[in-house]
Amino acid sequence: MQKRDIETGKAAAQGGATLEGAEFTITSLNANPVIVDGETYENGEIVLTLVTDEKGLASTAKDALPYGHYRVDETKAPEGYLNEGRISLEFDITEDGKIVELTETGSSIENQVIRGDLELVKVSDGDLSRLAGVPFTITSKTTGESHTIVTDKNGYASTSAEWNKHTSNTNRGETAEDGIWFGTSEPDDSKGALIYDTYTIEEQRCEANEGRNLLTFDVEVYRDSVTIDLGTLTNDKVEIATTALDKESGSHMAKPDDKVTIVDTVEYEGLKKGVEYRVVGTLMNKETGEPFEIDGKPVTAETTFTAKKSTGSVEVEFTFDATGLGGTTVVCFEELWQDDLKMAVHADIEDQDQSIFFPEIGTQVKDSETGLQMAHADEEVTLIDTVSYSNVPAGEELTLQGILMDKETGEALEIDGETVTSELTFTPESTEGTVDVEFTFNATEAAGKTLVVFESLYYGEEEIASHQDLDSPEQTLVLPSVSTTARNPELGNQTGLAKTEASITDTAEYTNLIAGETFTIRGTLMDQETGEELLIDDKPVTAEAEFTPEETSGTTELTFTFNAEALAGKTLVVFEEIFYKDQVVASHRDISSDPQSIYFPQIGTSATDGEDGDQEILADSEVTIKDTVSYENLIPGASYLLKGVLMDQETGEELLLDGNPVTAETAFTPEERSGSVEVVFTLDGSSLAGKSLVVFETLYYVDADGTQREICSHKDIDDAGQTVHLSENPPEVPEEPTETPSVSNPVKTGDDAPILLYLGIGAGALVLAGTLTFLYLRRRKQKDNQ
């Protein structure tokens, strides 16, 4: 089967319509049942459904239908066609394997294409006067076929045959009485002139619309026998509008540099094609309303052009030195001239589209904690830079980008190898105001530095204002630093003395304070082992002093006085904070800092027999006692002296031999803060059997001049580790005789009794001697352990 257009009789669609997608059914008209594709169908039943391709063709298989009589019906018309015309045909299948062709004119399914019309009224803009004789071309967007209609004296035009018959001067397009018809078929006044399609309507230049804007638009015809009312069409008068933009930023904002170019795009309407025009522009100072002048001369620009169409645009460029214009707004006034005739003017001092804003920014930085231009160099510092802006257009999105600079180097501050930056995007509600830009960073590495905040204002990718002055006081913030050195004023070093009235002097070295201002330094003693505050009588040990620096950098001292009796072996660390107006601005709080530390020495002793290393010594004439002294918290490389004396545990007094105390000493220089050293006592102990001796040790710090200063001791008369015991020599055990003892009365043969008696007595004596020695030694050891 072939689908055809009923107007042309051709197997080709008209306009934007198509022959593809038409649907057909084949119905059995046989008295007897027929079998199609394995199914049995009765008379009047549909046996097949077909759909046309892009050429309007549809077909069955050669053997699809059995012998018989059938009818084909169009059940769905393709796009752009009505389901009207020749839409039903009967045919017979009489030969096996033969295709019945319903493809020729007269034997094809034919449909009527959809047709419609349009109408319009043409008037002038403003006064709405009807414009006669205005031609409009109507062009098919599918085929390119184009025809013209012309408005009558009432500005009315229509394609309908009810207005002008299609058969009247068909497609001449010269007067308001000429008819119009689309397609290759003969005009038919009973149908619409426009085939199913999309059309472009273009107003043509004529005397009636000279100097006015021409219209162009699209219309779709998709319903049959419907006239589309395009309404009242107007023409604009000759007008100009301008949009001034900075060439660099592409916006209404410009950076006040020494060379700025403003491009003012002048859009025009209603010009005469081919006529030369001239646009003259003048920059105006918005604040004064007068022409903007450089070196006493107004800034002007001029462009001459020939209009290619009645509407279009032309650019006018102003190039000038804008240095110092931050905060100023200039407005571009434009005039359109034809020869000596001024055709149009655009001069609105309040028009933002004509305006170029030279923004200006200023900054004021402060620390979020102190509210001052001084911050504590802590692990997390937040600086707030309040940026004031002026002369920015309201409603435009802007971005502030800030970076912290190191004033000393003039380079960007880096923390862990990264610069410290911040960015804020905002949309101002008015031309001036303030916003806060926050910088949060770890400032511990920056203690002692002076920072300067640089800010740049961006519109899109273009910088339009900046404030970057290393010497600006408002942009500057200082990060004071303090480092401390703790000393024992008695010894002049970091050795603490565990006594009731101990002192520590901490010298604080500061930088970046404000000369002439009053500051407070507060210190706290910390226990290095616990990391907590040192408590004496449940109270922290603190000190405080006020000072007024004469220079930004210097030193001040703080003295701590406290009871240190119980601090032997401890390490104290001095934490310092400097306050300005009750705000911490600098601190030194490093629990592992050596210069901040005071070390309280401690010693412990272990006395043993110099020969076998136990605490049981035989009281003979040559006794050696070795006292191993362990120490903590000494100064590596310093000189020390250990002095020991032997004490009689029973009397609690020094042991005297020949009226003299028994002493020993050892000088040493430690390589580490903790370690041990030996003190050896040698004495005649033959008279000391049964005594317990306790070693007392005293540690001295030796100055460079040899002065000895006692720093700690270990003197505990009941300390078992410091105690040794001297015992008597065990009783001698008689040797077993090698020969039979002689007796005065020889033993008779057979007389056993004397021999057994002698043997029993000898064995008993040996056992008794061994037992007494063992019990004596065990009892002595038990007493020592108690």
mmCIF file of C-alpha atoms in Angstrom, residues 503-738:
data_model
loop_
_atom_site.group_PDB
_atom_site.id
_atom_site.type_symbol
_atom_site.label_atom_id
_atom_site.label_comp_id
_atom_site.label_asym_id
_atom_site.label_seq_id
_atom_site.Cartn_x
_atom_site.Cartn_y
_atom_site.Cartn_z
ATOM 1 C CA SER A 503 62.755 30.701 95.655
ATOM 2 C CA ILE A 504 62.609 30.604 91.880
ATOM 3 C CA THR A 505 63.318 33.643 89.745
ATOM 4 C CA ASP A 506 61.877 33.498 86.228
ATOM 5 C CA THR A 507 63.255 35.941 83.676
ATOM 6 C CA ALA A 508 60.705 36.547 80.932
ATOM 7 C CA GLU A 509 61.948 37.830 77.577
ATOM 8 C CA TYR A 510 59.178 39.446 75.544
ATOM 9 C CA THR A 511 58.765 40.854 72.031
ATOM 10 C CA ASN A 512 56.072 42.850 70.222
ATOM 11 C CA LEU A 513 54.535 44.566 73.233
ATOM 12 C CA ILE A 514 53.371 48.182 73.149
ATOM 13 C CA ALA A 515 55.963 50.507 74.644
ATOM 14 C CA GLY A 516 54.591 52.733 77.410
ATOM 15 C CA GLU A 517 51.548 50.529 78.107
ATOM 16 C CA THR A 518 51.045 48.626 81.356
ATOM 17 C CA PHE A 519 51.131 44.840 81.203
ATOM 18 C CA THR A 520 50.749 42.139 83.832
ATOM 19 C CA ILE A 521 52.829 38.979 83.934
ATOM 20 C CA ARG A 522 51.397 36.011 85.815
ATOM 21 C CA GLY A 523 53.257 32.785 86.482
ATOM 22 C CA THR A 524 52.276 29.359 87.760
ATOM 23 C CA LEU A 525 54.509 26.479 88.843
ATOM 24 C CA MET A 526 53.654 23.176 87.158
ATOM 25 C CA ASP A 527 54.509 19.613 88.142
ATOM 26 C CA GLN A 528 56.214 18.180 85.050
ATOM 27 C CA GLU A 529 55.349 14.599 85.956
ATOM 28 C CA THR A 530 51.579 15.182 86.216
ATOM 29 C CA GLY A 531 51.295 18.119 83.865
ATOM 30 C CA GLU A 532 49.120 19.776 86.494
ATOM 31 C CA GLU A 533 49.598 22.817 88.692
ATOM 32 C CA LEU A 534 51.900 22.263 91.676
ATOM 33 C CA LEU A 535 49.841 22.384 94.863
ATOM 34 C CA ILE A 536 51.388 23.340 98.188
ATOM 35 C CA ASP A 537 48.863 23.082 101.033
ATOM 36 C CA ASP A 538 46.228 22.497 98.317
ATOM 37 C CA LYS A 539 46.988 25.831 96.693
ATOM 38 C CA PRO A 540 48.747 26.531 93.399
ATOM 39 C CA VAL A 541 52.054 28.377 93.557
ATOM 40 C CA THR A 542 51.726 31.607 91.574
ATOM 41 C CA ALA A 543 53.343 34.995 91.198
ATOM 42 C CA GLU A 544 52.290 38.214 89.496
ATOM 43 C CA ALA A 545 53.824 41.566 88.644
ATOM 44 C CA GLU A 546 52.993 44.633 86.578
ATOM 45 C CA PHE A 547 55.518 46.208 84.232
ATOM 46 C CA THR A 548 55.632 48.937 81.622
ATOM 47 C CA PRO A 549 58.055 48.192 78.773
ATOM 48 C CA GLU A 550 60.121 51.085 77.471
ATOM 49 C CA GLU A 551 60.647 49.250 74.204
ATOM 50 C CA THR A 552 58.553 46.698 72.323
ATOM 51 C CA SER A 553 61.078 44.022 73.317
ATOM 52 C CA GLY A 554 62.781 43.457 76.667
ATOM 53 C CA THR A 555 62.816 41.385 79.845
ATOM 54 C CA THR A 556 61.090 41.336 83.211
ATOM 55 C CA GLU A 557 61.430 39.115 86.271
ATOM 56 C CA LEU A 558 58.976 37.218 88.420
ATOM 57 C CA THR A 559 59.894 35.563 91.763
ATOM 58 C CA PHE A 560 58.151 32.564 93.353
ATOM 59 C CA THR A 561 58.656 31.866 97.092
ATOM 60 C CA PHE A 562 57.233 28.638 98.533
ATOM 61 C CA ASN A 563 57.757 25.625 100.815
ATOM 62 C CA ALA A 564 59.710 23.039 98.779
ATOM 63 C CA GLU A 565 60.423 20.508 101.554
ATOM 64 C CA ALA A 566 58.489 17.728 99.881
ATOM 65 C CA LEU A 567 59.689 18.355 96.339
ATOM 66 C CA ALA A 568 62.867 16.278 96.257
ATOM 67 C CA GLY A 569 62.989 14.429 92.948
ATOM 68 C CA LYS A 570 60.397 16.637 91.306
ATOM 69 C CA THR A 571 60.802 18.842 88.250
ATOM 70 C CA LEU A 572 58.890 22.113 88.232
ATOM 71 C CA VAL A 573 58.129 24.070 85.071
ATOM 72 C CA VAL A 574 57.281 27.766 85.134
ATOM 73 C CA PHE A 575 54.297 28.729 82.975
ATOM 74 C CA GLU A 576 54.004 32.440 82.187
ATOM 75 C CA GLU A 577 51.234 34.563 80.696
ATOM 76 C CA ILE A 578 51.333 38.257 79.816
ATOM 77 C CA PHE A 579 48.055 40.167 80.069
ATOM 78 C CA TYR A 580 47.020 43.426 78.467
ATOM 79 C CA LYS A 581 43.715 44.887 79.584
ATOM 80 C CA ASP A 582 42.749 41.542 81.146
ATOM 81 C CA GLN A 583 43.411 39.678 77.893
ATOM 82 C CA VAL A 584 46.162 37.104 77.430
ATOM 83 C CA VAL A 585 48.462 38.363 74.675
ATOM 84 C CA ALA A 586 51.469 36.080 75.147
ATOM 85 C CA SER A 587 52.282 32.881 76.991
ATOM 86 C CA HIS A 588 54.978 30.314 77.411
ATOM 87 C CA ARG A 589 53.458 27.055 78.542
ATOM 88 C CA ASP A 590 55.676 24.189 77.465
ATOM 89 C CA ILE A 591 55.778 21.412 80.031
ATOM 90 C CA SER A 592 58.890 19.942 78.388
ATOM 91 C CA SER A 593 60.814 23.221 78.092
ATOM 92 C CA ASP A 594 64.218 22.901 79.765
ATOM 93 C CA PRO A 595 64.871 26.651 80.248
ATOM 94 C CA GLN A 596 61.548 26.924 82.091
ATOM 95 C CA SER A 597 62.361 24.020 84.391
ATOM 96 C CA ILE A 598 63.730 23.791 87.942
ATOM 97 C CA TYR A 599 65.092 20.386 88.932
ATOM 98 C CA PHE A 600 64.926 19.273 92.616
ATOM 99 C CA PRO A 601 67.611 16.601 93.121
ATOM 100 C CA GLN A 602 66.987 13.389 95.048
ATOM 101 C CA ILE A 603 69.316 10.612 96.125
ATOM 102 C CA GLY A 604 68.821 7.064 97.445
ATOM 103 C CA THR A 605 71.445 4.709 98.796
ATOM 104 C CA SER A 606 72.067 0.977 98.982
ATOM 105 C CA ALA A 607 74.830 -0.142 101.351
ATOM 106 C CA THR A 608 76.369 -3.600 100.893
ATOM 107 C CA ASP A 609 79.386 -5.707 101.843
ATOM 108 C CA GLY A 610 82.195 -4.693 99.515
ATOM 109 C CA GLU A 611 83.228 -8.333 99.161
ATOM 110 C CA ASP A 612 80.076 -10.362 98.505
ATOM 111 C CA GLY A 613 77.429 -7.656 97.926
ATOM 112 C CA ASP A 614 75.065 -8.623 100.769
ATOM 113 C CA GLN A 615 74.284 -6.668 103.891
ATOM 114 C CA GLU A 616 75.859 -9.172 106.326
ATOM 115 C CA ILE A 617 79.504 -8.407 107.075
ATOM 116 C CA LEU A 618 81.917 -10.343 109.281
ATOM 117 C CA ALA A 619 83.386 -8.086 111.931
ATOM 118 C CA ASP A 620 87.040 -8.523 111.099
ATOM 119 C CA SER A 621 89.926 -6.089 111.011
ATOM 120 C CA GLU A 622 89.404 -5.021 107.422
ATOM 121 C CA VAL A 623 85.793 -4.219 106.494
ATOM 122 C CA THR A 624 84.687 -2.606 103.183
ATOM 123 C CA ILE A 625 81.210 -1.067 102.834
ATOM 124 C CA LYS A 626 80.108 -0.042 99.358
ATOM 125 C CA ASP A 627 77.247 2.505 99.234
ATOM 126 C CA THR A 628 75.637 2.786 95.777
ATOM 127 C CA VAL A 629 73.989 6.221 95.581
ATOM 128 C CA SER A 630 71.299 6.686 92.906
ATOM 129 C CA TYR A 631 70.540 10.268 91.935
ATOM 130 C CA GLU A 632 67.858 12.145 90.006
ATOM 131 C CA ASN A 633 67.508 15.637 88.547
ATOM 132 C CA LEU A 634 71.174 16.640 88.466
ATOM 133 C CA ILE A 635 72.681 18.969 85.887
ATOM 134 C CA PRO A 636 74.663 17.050 83.279
ATOM 135 C CA GLY A 637 78.226 18.333 83.091
ATOM 136 C CA ALA A 638 78.151 20.044 86.513
ATOM 137 C CA SER A 639 80.462 19.113 89.414
ATOM 138 C CA TYR A 640 79.080 17.286 92.472
ATOM 139 C CA LEU A 641 80.484 15.803 95.662
ATOM 140 C CA LEU A 642 78.938 12.993 97.704
ATOM 141 C CA LYS A 643 79.948 12.826 101.378
ATOM 142 C CA GLY A 644 79.024 9.827 103.495
ATOM 143 C CA VAL A 645 79.289 9.024 107.191
ATOM 144 C CA LEU A 646 78.607 5.768 109.075
ATOM 145 C CA MET A 647 76.000 5.897 111.824
ATOM 146 C CA ASP A 648 75.497 3.545 114.783
ATOM 147 C CA GLN A 649 71.882 2.452 114.401
ATOM 148 C CA GLU A 650 71.591 1.587 118.086
ATOM 149 C CA THR A 651 72.680 5.039 119.343
ATOM 150 C CA GLY A 652 71.638 7.086 116.314
ATOM 151 C CA GLU A 653 75.001 8.804 116.526
ATOM 152 C CA GLU A 654 77.978 8.829 114.233
ATOM 153 C CA LEU A 655 80.170 5.759 114.560
ATOM 154 C CA LEU A 656 83.490 6.711 116.162
ATOM 155 C CA LEU A 657 86.645 4.678 115.778
ATOM 156 C CA ASP A 658 89.584 5.912 117.757
ATOM 157 C CA GLY A 659 87.462 8.961 118.510
ATOM 158 C CA ASN A 660 86.926 9.835 114.844
ATOM 159 C CA PRO A 661 83.832 9.454 112.611
ATOM 160 C CA VAL A 662 84.102 7.029 109.719
ATOM 161 C CA THR A 663 83.573 8.996 106.443
ATOM 162 C CA ALA A 664 84.041 8.646 102.701
ATOM 163 C CA GLU A 665 83.379 10.896 99.688
ATOM 164 C CA THR A 666 83.219 10.723 95.911
ATOM 165 C CA ALA A 667 83.386 13.598 93.408
ATOM 166 C CA PHE A 668 81.667 13.067 90.043
ATOM 167 C CA THR A 669 80.288 14.820 86.962
ATOM 168 C CA PRO A 670 77.039 13.245 85.679
ATOM 169 C CA GLU A 671 76.476 12.765 81.965
ATOM 170 C CA GLU A 672 72.719 12.385 82.423
ATOM 171 C CA ARG A 673 70.261 13.889 84.884
ATOM 172 C CA SER A 674 69.751 10.509 86.549
ATOM 173 C CA GLY A 675 72.256 7.784 87.362
ATOM 174 C CA SER A 676 74.273 6.292 90.217
ATOM 175 C CA VAL A 677 77.707 6.556 91.840
ATOM 176 C CA GLU A 678 79.537 4.549 94.513
ATOM 177 C CA VAL A 679 80.957 5.716 97.880
ATOM 178 C CA VAL A 680 83.310 3.195 99.536
ATOM 179 C CA PHE A 681 84.046 3.029 103.310
ATOM 180 C CA THR A 682 87.038 1.015 104.613
ATOM 181 C CA LEU A 683 87.381 0.413 108.382
ATOM 182 C CA ASP A 684 88.554 -1.918 111.182
ATOM 183 C CA GLY A 685 85.407 -3.761 112.193
ATOM 184 C CA SER A 686 86.915 -6.218 114.608
ATOM 185 C CA SER A 687 85.339 -4.413 117.570
ATOM 186 C CA LEU A 688 81.940 -3.933 115.930
ATOM 187 C CA ALA A 689 80.508 -7.426 116.043
ATOM 188 C CA GLY A 690 76.787 -7.272 116.631
ATOM 189 C CA LYS A 691 76.420 -3.696 115.466
ATOM 190 C CA SER A 692 74.194 -2.366 112.661
ATOM 191 C CA LEU A 693 75.688 0.522 110.734
ATOM 192 C CA VAL A 694 73.635 3.005 108.628
ATOM 193 C CA VAL A 695 75.197 5.050 105.813
ATOM 194 C CA PHE A 696 74.142 8.733 105.700
ATOM 195 C CA GLU A 697 74.872 10.578 102.415
ATOM 196 C CA THR A 698 74.897 14.290 101.581
ATOM 197 C CA LEU A 699 75.110 15.647 97.992
ATOM 198 C CA TYR A 700 76.885 18.923 97.304
ATOM 199 C CA TYR A 701 76.919 21.125 94.217
ATOM 200 C CA VAL A 702 80.429 22.397 93.561
ATOM 201 C CA ASP A 703 80.760 25.905 92.131
ATOM 202 C CA ALA A 704 83.435 26.823 89.627
ATOM 203 C CA ASP A 705 85.448 28.342 92.479
ATOM 204 C CA GLY A 706 85.208 25.122 94.493
ATOM 205 C CA THR A 707 82.497 26.288 96.872
ATOM 206 C CA GLN A 708 80.397 23.360 98.030
ATOM 207 C CA ARG A 709 76.631 23.884 98.371
ATOM 208 C CA GLU A 710 74.509 21.199 99.971
ATOM 209 C CA ILE A 711 71.553 20.389 97.744
ATOM 210 C CA CYS A 712 70.101 17.177 99.201
ATOM 211 C CA SER A 713 70.791 14.240 101.517
ATOM 212 C CA HIS A 714 69.603 10.788 102.492
ATOM 213 C CA LYS A 715 69.668 10.298 106.270
ATOM 214 C CA ASP A 716 67.208 7.711 107.543
ATOM 215 C CA ILE A 717 68.463 5.718 110.555
ATOM 216 C CA ASP A 718 65.766 3.096 109.944
ATOM 217 C CA ASP A 719 66.346 2.652 106.226
ATOM 218 C CA ALA A 720 67.155 -1.028 105.679
ATOM 219 C CA GLY A 721 68.717 -0.252 102.296
ATOM 220 C CA GLN A 722 71.277 1.994 103.978
ATOM 221 C CA THR A 723 72.057 -0.540 106.725
ATOM 222 C CA VAL A 724 74.702 -3.287 107.055
ATOM 223 C CA HIS A 725 75.209 -5.710 109.984
ATOM 224 C CA LEU A 726 78.495 -6.811 111.467
ATOM 225 C CA SER A 727 78.536 -10.269 112.967
ATOM 226 C CA GLU A 728 81.063 -12.385 114.954
ATOM 227 C CA ASN A 729 83.150 -15.016 113.217
ATOM 228 C CA PRO A 730 81.379 -18.387 113.502
ATOM 229 C CA PRO A 731 82.934 -20.846 116.088
ATOM 230 C CA GLU A 732 85.703 -23.138 114.827
ATOM 231 C CA VAL A 733 84.715 -26.721 114.080
ATOM 232 C CA PRO A 734 87.344 -29.295 115.433
ATOM 233 C CA GLU A 735 88.913 -31.440 112.803
ATOM 234 C CA GLU A 736 88.266 -35.160 112.840
ATOM 235 C CA PRO A 737 91.372 -37.079 114.270
ATOM 236 C CA THR A 738 93.371 -39.050 111.735
#
